[in-house]
Coordinates of C-alpha atoms in Angstrom, one line a residue:
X335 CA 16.3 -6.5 21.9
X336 CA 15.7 -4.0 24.2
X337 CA 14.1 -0.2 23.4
X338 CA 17.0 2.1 23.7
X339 CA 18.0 -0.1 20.1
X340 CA 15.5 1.7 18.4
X341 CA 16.7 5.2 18.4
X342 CA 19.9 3.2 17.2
X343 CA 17.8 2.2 13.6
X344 CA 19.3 4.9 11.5
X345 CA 17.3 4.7 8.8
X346 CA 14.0 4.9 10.5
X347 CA 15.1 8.4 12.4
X348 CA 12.9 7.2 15.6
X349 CA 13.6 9.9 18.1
X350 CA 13.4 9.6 22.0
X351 CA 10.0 11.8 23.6
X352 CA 10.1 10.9 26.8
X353 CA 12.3 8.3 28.7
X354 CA 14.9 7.7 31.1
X355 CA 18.2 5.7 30.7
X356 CA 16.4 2.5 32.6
X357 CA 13.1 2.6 30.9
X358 CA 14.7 2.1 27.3
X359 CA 16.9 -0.9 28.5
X360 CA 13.5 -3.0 29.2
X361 CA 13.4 -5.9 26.8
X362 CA 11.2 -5.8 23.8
X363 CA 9.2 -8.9 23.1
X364 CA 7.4 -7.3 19.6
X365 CA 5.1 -5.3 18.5
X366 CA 1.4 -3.9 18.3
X367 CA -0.2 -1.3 16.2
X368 CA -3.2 -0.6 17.4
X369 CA -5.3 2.9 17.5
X370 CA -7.7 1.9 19.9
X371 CA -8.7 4.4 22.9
X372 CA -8.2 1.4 25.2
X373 CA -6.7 -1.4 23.6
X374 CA -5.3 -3.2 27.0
X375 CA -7.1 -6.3 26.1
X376 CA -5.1 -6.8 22.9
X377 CA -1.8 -6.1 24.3
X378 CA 1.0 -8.8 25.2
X379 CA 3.5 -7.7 28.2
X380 CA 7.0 -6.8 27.0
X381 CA 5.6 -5.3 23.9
X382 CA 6.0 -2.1 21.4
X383 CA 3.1 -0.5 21.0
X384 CA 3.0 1.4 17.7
X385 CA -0.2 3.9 17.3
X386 CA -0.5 6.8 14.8
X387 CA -2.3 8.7 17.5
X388 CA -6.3 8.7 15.5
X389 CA -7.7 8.1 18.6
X390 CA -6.2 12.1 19.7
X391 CA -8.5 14.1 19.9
X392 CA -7.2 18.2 20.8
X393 CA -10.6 19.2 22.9
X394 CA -10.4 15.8 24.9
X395 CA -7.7 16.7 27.7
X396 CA -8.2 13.2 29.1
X397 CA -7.6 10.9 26.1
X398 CA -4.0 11.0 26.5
X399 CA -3.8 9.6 30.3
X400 CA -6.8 7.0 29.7
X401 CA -4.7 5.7 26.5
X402 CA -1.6 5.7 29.0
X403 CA -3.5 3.8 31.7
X404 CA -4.6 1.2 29.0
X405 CA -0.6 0.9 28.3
X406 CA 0.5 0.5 31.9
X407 CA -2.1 -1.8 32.6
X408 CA -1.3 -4.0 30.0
X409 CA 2.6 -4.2 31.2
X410 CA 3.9 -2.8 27.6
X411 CA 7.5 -1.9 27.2
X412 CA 7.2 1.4 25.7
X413 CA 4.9 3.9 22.8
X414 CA 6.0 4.6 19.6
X415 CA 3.6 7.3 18.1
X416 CA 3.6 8.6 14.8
X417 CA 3.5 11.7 14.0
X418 CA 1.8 11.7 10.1
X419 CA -1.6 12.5 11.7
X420 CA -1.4 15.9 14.0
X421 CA 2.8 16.3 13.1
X422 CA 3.8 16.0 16.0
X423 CA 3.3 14.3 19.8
X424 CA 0.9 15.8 21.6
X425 CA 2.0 17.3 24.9
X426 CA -0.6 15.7 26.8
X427 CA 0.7 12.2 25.5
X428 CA 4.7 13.1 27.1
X429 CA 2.8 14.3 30.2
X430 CA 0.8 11.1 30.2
X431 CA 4.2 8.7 29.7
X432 CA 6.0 10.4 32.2
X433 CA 3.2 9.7 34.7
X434 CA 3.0 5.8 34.1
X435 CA 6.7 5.6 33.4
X436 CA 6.1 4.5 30.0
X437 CA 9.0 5.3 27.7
X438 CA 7.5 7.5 24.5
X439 CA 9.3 7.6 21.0
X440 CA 8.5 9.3 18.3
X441 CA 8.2 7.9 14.5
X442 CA 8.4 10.6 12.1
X443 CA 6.3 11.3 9.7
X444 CA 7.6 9.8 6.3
X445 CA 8.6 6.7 8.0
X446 CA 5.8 3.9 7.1
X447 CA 4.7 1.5 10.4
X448 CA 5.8 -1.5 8.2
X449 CA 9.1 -0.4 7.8
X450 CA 9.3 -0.3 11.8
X451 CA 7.6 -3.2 12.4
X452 CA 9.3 -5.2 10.3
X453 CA 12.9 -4.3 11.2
X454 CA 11.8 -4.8 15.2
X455 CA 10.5 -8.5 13.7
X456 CA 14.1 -8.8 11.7
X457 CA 15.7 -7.9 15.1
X458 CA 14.1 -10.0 17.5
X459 CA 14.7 -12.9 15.4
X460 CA 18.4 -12.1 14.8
X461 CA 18.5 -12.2 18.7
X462 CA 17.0 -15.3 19.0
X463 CA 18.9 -17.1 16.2
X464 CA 22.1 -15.8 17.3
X465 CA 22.4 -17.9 20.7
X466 CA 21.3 -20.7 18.2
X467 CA 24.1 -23.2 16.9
X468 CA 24.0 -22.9 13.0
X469 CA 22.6 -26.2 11.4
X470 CA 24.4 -25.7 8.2
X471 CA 27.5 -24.0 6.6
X472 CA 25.7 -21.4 4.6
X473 CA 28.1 -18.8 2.9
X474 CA 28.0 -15.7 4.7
X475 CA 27.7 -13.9 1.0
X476 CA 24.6 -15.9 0.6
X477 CA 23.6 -14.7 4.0
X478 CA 24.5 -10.8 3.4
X479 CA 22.1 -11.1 0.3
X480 CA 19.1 -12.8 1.2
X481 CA 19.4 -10.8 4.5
X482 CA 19.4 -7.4 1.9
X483 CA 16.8 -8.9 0.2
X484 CA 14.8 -9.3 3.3
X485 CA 15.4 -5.6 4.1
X486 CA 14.6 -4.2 1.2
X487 CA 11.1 -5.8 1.4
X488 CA 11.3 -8.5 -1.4
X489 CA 8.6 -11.1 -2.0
X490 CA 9.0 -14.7 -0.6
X491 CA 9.5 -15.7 -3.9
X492 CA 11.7 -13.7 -4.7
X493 CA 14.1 -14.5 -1.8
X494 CA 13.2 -18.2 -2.2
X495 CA 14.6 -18.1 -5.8
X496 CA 17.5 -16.4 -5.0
X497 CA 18.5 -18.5 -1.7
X498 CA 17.7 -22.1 -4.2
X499 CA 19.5 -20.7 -7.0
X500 CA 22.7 -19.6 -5.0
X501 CA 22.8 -22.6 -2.4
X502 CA 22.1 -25.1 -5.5
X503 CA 19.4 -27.0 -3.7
X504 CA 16.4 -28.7 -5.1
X505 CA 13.4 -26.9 -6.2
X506 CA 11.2 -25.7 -2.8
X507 CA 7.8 -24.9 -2.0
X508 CA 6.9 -22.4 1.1
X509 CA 3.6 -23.5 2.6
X510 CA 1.7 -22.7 5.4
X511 CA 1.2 -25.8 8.0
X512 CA -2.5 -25.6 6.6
X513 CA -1.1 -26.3 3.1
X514 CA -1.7 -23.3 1.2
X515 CA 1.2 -22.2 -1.3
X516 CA 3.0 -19.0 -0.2
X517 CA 5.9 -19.3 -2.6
X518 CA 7.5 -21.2 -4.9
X519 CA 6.9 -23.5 -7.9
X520 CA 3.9 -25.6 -6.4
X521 CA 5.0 -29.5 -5.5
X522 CA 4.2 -32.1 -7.8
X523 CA 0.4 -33.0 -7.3
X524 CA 0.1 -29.4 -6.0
X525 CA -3.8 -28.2 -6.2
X526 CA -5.2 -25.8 -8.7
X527 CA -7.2 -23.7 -5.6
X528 CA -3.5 -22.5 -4.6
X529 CA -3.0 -25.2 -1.6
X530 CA 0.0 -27.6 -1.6
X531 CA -1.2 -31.2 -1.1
X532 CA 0.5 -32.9 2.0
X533 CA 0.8 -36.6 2.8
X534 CA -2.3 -37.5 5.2
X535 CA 0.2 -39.6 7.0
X536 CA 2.6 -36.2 8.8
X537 CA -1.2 -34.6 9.0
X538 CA 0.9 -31.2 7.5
X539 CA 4.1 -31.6 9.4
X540 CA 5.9 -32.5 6.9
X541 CA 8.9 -30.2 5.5
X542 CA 11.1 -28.2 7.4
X543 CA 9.8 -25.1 9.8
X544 CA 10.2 -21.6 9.4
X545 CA 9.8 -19.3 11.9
X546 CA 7.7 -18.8 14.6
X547 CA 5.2 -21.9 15.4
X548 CA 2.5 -21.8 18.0
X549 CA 1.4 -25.4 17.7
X550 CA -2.0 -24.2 15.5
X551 CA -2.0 -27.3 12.5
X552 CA -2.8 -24.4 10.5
X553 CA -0.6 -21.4 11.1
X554 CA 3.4 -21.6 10.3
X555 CA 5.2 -22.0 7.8
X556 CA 7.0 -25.0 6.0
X557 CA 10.0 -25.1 3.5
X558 CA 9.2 -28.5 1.3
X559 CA 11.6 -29.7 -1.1
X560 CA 9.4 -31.1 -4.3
X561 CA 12.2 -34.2 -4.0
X562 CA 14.0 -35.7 -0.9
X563 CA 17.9 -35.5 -1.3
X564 CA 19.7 -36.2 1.9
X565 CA 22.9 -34.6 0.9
X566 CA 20.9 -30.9 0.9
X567 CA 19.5 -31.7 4.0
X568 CA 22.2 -29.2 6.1
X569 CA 21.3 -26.6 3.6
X570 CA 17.8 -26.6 3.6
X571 CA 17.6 -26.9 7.6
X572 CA 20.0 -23.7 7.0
X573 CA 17.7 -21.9 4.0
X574 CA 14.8 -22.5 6.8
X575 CA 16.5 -20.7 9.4
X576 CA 17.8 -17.7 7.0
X577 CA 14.2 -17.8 5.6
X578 CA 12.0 -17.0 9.6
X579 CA 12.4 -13.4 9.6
X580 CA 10.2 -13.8 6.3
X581 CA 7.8 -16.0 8.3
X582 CA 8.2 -13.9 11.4
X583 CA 7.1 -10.8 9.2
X584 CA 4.0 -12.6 7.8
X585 CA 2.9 -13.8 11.1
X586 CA 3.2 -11.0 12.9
X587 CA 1.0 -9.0 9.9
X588 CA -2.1 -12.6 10.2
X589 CA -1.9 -11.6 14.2
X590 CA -2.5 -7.9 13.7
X591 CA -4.8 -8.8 11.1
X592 CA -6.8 -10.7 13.8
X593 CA -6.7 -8.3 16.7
X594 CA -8.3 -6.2 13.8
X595 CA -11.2 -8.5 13.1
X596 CA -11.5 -9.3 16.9
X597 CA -12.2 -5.8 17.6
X598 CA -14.6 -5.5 14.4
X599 CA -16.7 -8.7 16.0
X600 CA -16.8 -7.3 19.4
X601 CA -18.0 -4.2 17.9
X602 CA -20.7 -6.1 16.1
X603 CA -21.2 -8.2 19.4
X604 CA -22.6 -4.9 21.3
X605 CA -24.0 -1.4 20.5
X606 CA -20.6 0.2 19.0
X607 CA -20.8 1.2 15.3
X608 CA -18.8 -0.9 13.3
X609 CA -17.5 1.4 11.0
X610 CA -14.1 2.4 11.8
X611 CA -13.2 -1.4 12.4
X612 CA -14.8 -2.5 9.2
X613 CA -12.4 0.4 7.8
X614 CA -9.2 -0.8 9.9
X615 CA -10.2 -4.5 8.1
X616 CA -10.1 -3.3 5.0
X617 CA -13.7 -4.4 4.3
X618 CA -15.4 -1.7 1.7
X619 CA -18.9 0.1 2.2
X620 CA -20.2 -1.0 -0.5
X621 CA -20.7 -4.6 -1.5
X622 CA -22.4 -7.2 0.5
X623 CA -20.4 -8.9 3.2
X624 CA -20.9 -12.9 4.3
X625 CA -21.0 -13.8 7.8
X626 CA -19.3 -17.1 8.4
X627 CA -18.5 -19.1 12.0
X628 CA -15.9 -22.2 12.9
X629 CA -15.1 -24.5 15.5
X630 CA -12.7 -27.4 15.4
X631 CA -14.4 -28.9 18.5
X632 CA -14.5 -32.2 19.2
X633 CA -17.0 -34.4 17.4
X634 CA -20.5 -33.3 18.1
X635 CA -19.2 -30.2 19.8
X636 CA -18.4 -26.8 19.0
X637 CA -15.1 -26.9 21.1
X638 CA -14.0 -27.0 23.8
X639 CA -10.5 -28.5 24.2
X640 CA -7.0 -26.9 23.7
X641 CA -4.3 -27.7 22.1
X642 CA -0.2 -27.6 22.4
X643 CA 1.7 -25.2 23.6
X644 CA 3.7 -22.5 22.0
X645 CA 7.2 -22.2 20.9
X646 CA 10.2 -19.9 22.7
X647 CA 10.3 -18.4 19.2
X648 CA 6.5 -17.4 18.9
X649 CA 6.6 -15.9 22.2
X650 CA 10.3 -13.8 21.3
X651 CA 8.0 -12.3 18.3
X652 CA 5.1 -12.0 20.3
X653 CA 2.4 -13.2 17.7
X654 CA 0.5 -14.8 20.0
X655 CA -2.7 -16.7 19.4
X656 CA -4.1 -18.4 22.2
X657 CA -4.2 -22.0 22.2
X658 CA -8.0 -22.8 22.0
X659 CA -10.1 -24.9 19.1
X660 CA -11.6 -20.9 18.6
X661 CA -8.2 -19.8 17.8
X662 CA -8.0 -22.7 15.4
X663 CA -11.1 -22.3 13.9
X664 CA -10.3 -18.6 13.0
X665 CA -6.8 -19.9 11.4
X666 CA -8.4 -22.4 9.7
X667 CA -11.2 -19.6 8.2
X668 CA -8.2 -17.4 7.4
X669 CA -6.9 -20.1 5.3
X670 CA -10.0 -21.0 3.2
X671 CA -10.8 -17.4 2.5
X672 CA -7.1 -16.6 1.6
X673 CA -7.3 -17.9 -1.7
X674 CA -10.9 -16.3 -2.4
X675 CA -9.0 -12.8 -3.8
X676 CA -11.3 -11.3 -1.7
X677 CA -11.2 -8.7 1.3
X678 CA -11.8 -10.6 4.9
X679 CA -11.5 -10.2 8.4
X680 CA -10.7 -14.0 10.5
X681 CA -10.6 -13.6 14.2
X682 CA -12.5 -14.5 18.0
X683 CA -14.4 -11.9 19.7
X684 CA -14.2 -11.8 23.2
X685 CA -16.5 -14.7 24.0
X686 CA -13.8 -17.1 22.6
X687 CA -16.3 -17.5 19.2
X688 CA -14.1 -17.5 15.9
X689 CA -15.9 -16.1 13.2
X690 CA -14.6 -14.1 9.6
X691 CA -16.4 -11.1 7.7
X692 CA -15.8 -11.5 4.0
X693 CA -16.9 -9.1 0.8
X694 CA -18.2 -12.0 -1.3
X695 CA -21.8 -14.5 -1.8
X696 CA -22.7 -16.6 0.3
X697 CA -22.6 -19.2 -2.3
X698 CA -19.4 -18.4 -3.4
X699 CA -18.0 -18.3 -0.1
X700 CA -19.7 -21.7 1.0
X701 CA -18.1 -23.4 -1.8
X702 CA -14.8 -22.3 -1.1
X703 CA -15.1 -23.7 2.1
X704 CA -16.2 -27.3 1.1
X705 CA -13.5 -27.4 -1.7
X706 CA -10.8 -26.1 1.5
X707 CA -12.0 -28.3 4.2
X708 CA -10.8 -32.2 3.3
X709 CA -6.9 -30.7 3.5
X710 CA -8.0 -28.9 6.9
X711 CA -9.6 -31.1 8.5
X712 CA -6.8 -33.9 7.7
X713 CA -4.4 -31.6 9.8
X714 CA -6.5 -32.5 13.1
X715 CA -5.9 -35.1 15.5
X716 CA -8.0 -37.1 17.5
X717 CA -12.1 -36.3 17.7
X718 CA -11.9 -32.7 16.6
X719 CA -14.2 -32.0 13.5
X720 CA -13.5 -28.7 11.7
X721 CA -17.3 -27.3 10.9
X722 CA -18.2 -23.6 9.2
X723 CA -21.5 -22.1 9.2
X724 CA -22.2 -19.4 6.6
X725 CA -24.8 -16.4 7.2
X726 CA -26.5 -14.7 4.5
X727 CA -24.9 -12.0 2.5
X728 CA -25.2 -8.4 3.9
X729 CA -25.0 -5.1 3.9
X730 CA -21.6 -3.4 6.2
X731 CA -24.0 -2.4 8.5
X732 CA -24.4 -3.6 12.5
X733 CA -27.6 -4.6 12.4
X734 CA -27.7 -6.5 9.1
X735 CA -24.0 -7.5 10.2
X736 CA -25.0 -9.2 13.6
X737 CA -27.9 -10.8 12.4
X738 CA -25.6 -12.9 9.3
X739 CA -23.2 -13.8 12.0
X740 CA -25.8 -14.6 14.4
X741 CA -27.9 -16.5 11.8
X742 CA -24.1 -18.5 11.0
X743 CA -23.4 -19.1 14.5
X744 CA -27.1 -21.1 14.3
X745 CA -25.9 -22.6 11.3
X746 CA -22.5 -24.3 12.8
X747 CA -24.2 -27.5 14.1
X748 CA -27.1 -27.5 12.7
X749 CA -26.8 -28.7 8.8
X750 CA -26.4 -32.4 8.2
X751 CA -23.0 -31.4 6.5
X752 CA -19.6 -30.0 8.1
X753 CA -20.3 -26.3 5.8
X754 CA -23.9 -25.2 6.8
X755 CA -25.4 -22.1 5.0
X756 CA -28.6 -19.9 5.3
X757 CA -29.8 -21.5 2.6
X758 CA -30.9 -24.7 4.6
X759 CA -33.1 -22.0 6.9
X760 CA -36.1 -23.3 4.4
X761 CA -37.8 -25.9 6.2
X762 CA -38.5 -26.6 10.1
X763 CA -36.4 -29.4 9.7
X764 CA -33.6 -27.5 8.5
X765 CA -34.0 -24.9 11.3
X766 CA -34.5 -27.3 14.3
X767 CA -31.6 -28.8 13.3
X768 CA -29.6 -25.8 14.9
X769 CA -30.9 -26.1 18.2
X770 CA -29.3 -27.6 21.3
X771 CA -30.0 -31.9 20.9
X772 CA -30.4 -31.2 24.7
X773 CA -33.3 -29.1 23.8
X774 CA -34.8 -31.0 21.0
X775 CA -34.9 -34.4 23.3
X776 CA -36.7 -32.5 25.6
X777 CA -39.5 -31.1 23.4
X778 CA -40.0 -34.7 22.2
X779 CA -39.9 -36.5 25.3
X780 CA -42.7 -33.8 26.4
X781 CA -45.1 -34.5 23.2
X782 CA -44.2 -38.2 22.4
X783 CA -43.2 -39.7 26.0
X784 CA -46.3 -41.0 26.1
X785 CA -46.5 -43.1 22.5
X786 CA -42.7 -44.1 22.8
X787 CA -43.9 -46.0 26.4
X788 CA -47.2 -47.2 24.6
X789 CA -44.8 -48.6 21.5
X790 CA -42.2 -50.6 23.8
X791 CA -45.5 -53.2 25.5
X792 CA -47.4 -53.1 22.4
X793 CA -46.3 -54.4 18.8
X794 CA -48.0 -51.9 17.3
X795 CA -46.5 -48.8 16.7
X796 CA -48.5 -45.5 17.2
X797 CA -45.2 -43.3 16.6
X798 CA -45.0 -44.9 13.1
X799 CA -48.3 -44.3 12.9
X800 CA -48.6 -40.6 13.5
X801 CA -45.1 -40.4 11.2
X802 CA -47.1 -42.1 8.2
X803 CA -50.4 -40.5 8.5
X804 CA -48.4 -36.8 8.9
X805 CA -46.5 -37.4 5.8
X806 CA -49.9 -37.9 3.8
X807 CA -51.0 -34.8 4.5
X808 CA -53.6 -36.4 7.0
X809 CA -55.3 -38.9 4.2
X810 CA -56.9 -41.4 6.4
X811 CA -56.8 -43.5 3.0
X812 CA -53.1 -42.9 1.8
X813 CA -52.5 -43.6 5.3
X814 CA -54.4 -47.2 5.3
X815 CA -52.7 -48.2 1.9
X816 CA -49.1 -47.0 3.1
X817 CA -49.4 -49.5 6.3
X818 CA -51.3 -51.7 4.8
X819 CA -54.4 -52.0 7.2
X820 CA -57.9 -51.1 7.3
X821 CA -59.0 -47.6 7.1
X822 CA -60.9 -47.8 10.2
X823 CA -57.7 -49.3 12.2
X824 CA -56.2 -45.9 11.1
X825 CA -59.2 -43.8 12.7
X826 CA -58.6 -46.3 16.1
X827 CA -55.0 -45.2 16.4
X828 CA -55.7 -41.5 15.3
X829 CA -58.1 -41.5 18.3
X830 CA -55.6 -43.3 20.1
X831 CA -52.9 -40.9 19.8
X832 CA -54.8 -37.7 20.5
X833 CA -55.6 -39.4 23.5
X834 CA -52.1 -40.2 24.6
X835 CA -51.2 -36.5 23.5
X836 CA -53.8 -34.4 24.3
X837 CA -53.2 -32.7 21.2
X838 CA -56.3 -32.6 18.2
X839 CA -55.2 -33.9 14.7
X840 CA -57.6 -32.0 12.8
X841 CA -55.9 -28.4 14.3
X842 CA -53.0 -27.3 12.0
X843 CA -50.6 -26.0 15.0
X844 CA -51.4 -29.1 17.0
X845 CA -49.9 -30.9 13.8
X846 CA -46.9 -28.9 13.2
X847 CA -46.0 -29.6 17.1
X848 CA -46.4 -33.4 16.5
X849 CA -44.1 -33.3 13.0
X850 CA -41.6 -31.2 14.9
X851 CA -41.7 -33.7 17.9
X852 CA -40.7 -36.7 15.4
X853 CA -38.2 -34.1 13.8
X854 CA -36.1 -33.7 17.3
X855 CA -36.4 -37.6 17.9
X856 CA -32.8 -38.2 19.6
X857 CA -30.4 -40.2 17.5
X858 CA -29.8 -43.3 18.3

């Protein structure tokens, strides 16, 4: 696809604003809406950029060139601006284009951005199937009217009816590669929380892809028939392919989705007011909002490890998501909250942190999570562990905001389970549990080095000793009766302690230092 075949889309009436004959034959790898001042950091090379043109502001004769700038920079093929919000393009926006060489159209104002989006998603995927050789014989009058459905905007179900019910194929589920139902009757064994349940042994791969993949085990889509029949093999391979525009469509809107909640974290990460993003997530004023973080690190990490690569097809439909265990993590969120009925914004923030903002309890929220997270984390390979901490609830403000997702950042590697919520912050064990073990080894080695050396030449043990005489509050008695030895043995290795420690047993904060020094003792 290249821009010129745009202005060809009569139904859409997009109208050339600026360009010359060699700008609009650049190639088109997909789209971005964005209405960001400077959104280069979200942008992919090769693609459309669609903006309705909020961040236009009359009395600001600059905002047009620094958006421009932001474009170039970012290598996009050309600007499609709408013209619903000042009905018409600015002036300064032409000027702008022509000075960067960046070819302007303009989207008029009754035409909706999914209507454009989608029929550059339809288009790109047309190109890319058409150099394809056809897996299956598929009449070309099925083809004409699942590709009118498609157009017309029908539900996966919908077309999925349709397509089994014409090609006479056995009954089909579409899932995600995470599991969750996205049409169709569910499989047999299917789960009542809406997700399909997948043989442990293909770890999610099983059934047939559609659309674009980007090697996430969580993101895709799968056509699975409920039972095997190798004589509708052809035609199901052929349903799949007929069926990726819908996929390409849906992933294109969970990518945009993202960049959305990407730029509500950042906001949240610094001093911006978190507002208008909380606005462009769809997240309401009024309710409270749950903070929640994931990794899919490997064991005992929060991650750090990529994954596979992505696909020809992902990158001709330019839903990118980068290839990290953060970019995992905020897939996997995306898919435990789906099923919630609940507004929420999945995504990384520019530190590579995956996190999600979602209008619901905390308790609520962390239950979904356990419940979602066997079927998740069955879809990873090797040493990675999928873990979620979840904040407090809060108000959609940026202080009360940043401290939940803060406070579930803490909470990620801290509980003793894989879902860790502010609820365990209710005990010093439960909140030294969330520090770094590198820094919890080091606060005991400083406090206990000394009883740990005494307890490896001597068979008896003063660690065991201060562990038993802390947990009875002190009671030089209970203390004698729980290790079964004199009372005045128990005064001898109090005394002996102290003296090892230099810290007084009778002082409250030397105490507290002492129980959180056994706390942090290393595992192992």
């Amino acid at each position: 696809m290249i821009v010129g075949d745009l202005l060809d889309l009569d139904d859409l009436h997009i109208r050339l604003a600026w360009g010359t004959p060699e700008l609009l034959a650049r190639p088109a790898t997909g789209i971005s809406s964005t209405d960001l001042q400077d959104p280069a950091r979200y942008l992919q090379p090769g693609e459309l950029v669609l903006t309705g043109l909020v961040w236009w502001r009359p009395a600001d004769g600059s905002a047009a060139l620094r958006f421009a700038t932001a474009l170039r920079s970012a290598g996009v093929a050309a600007l499609l601006a709408g013209e619903g919000t000042h009905g018409s393009v600015p002036d300064s926006l032409v000027d702008a284009c022509r000075t960067h060489g960046i070819p302007l159209l303009a989207v008029p104002a009754g035409v909706s951005f999914r209507a454009v989006t989608d029929r550059v998603y339809l288009r790109l995927w047309g190109d890319l199937r058409a150099g394809a050789q056809d897996t299956a014989a598929i009449p070309d009058t099925v083809r004409r009217e699942l590709a009118g459905l498609m157009h017309a905007g029908a539900a996966p179900g919908e077309v999925l009816a349709h397509a089994a019910g014409r090609l006479g194929v056995p009954d089909c589920a579409l899932t995600t590669a995470g599991g969750r139902l996205v049409a169709g009757p569910a499989p047999a064994g299917g789960r009542s929380d809406g997700r399909a349940r997948g043989d442990g042994r293909a770890r999610g791969e099983l059934g047939l892809p559609v659309g674009p993949q980007d090697g996430s085990p969580f993101d895709g889509w799968r056509l699975r028939p409920h039972t095997p029949d190798a004589r509708a093999e052809p035609l199901l391979q052929g349903l799949a392919d007929l069926l990726a525009p819908l996929a390409a469509r849906a992933h294109a809107e969970a990518a945009a989705r993202r960049r959305a909640a990407g730029h509500l974290l950042d906001a949240l990460a610094g001093d911006a007011d978190p507002a208008e993003p909380l606005a462009a997530c769809g997240l309401p004023a009024g309710p409270g909002t749950t903070g929640i973080t994931g990794s899919t690190g490997t064991t005992g990490t929060t991650g750090t490890t990529g994954g596979a690569g992505g696909t020809p097809a992902l990158v001709a439909v330019a839903a990118r998501i980068d290839d990290t265990p953060a970019a995992w993590a905020a897939h996997a969120l995306a898919e435990a909250l789906h099923p919630l009925d609940a507004p929420y914004a999945a995504g990384t923030d520019r530190t590579g942190q995956a996190a999600a903002l979602v209008t619901a309890p905390a308790a609520q929220v962390a239950e979904r999570l356990r419940r979602a997270r066997p079927g998740l984390q069955a879809r990873l390979t090797g040493r990675r562990t999928l873990r979620f901490g979840v904040g407090p609830c809060a108000p959609p403000a940026a202080g009360p905001l940043r401290a939940a997702l803060v406070q579930a950042r803490y909470l990620l590697d801290g509980p003793t389970g894989a879902v860790g919520t502010a609820a365990e912050l209710d005990s010093l064990a439960g909140l030294l549990r969330g520090i770094p073990p590198e820094v919890t080894a080091a606060f005991h080695s400083r406090l206990l080095a000394q009883l740990a050396a005494h307890d490896r030449e001597n068979p008896v043990s003063l660690l065991g000793t201060l562990a038993t005489f802390l947990d009875h509050d002190g009671s030089w008695a209970r203390t004698a009766e729980s290790l079964h030895i004199h009372v005045n043995t128990v005064h001898y290795r109090v005394r002996r302690i102290e003296e090892l420690t230099g810290r007084n047993l009778a002082r409250l904060h030397d105490r507290v230092d002492l129980r959180a020094a056994l706390l942090c003792t290393p595992a192992g």
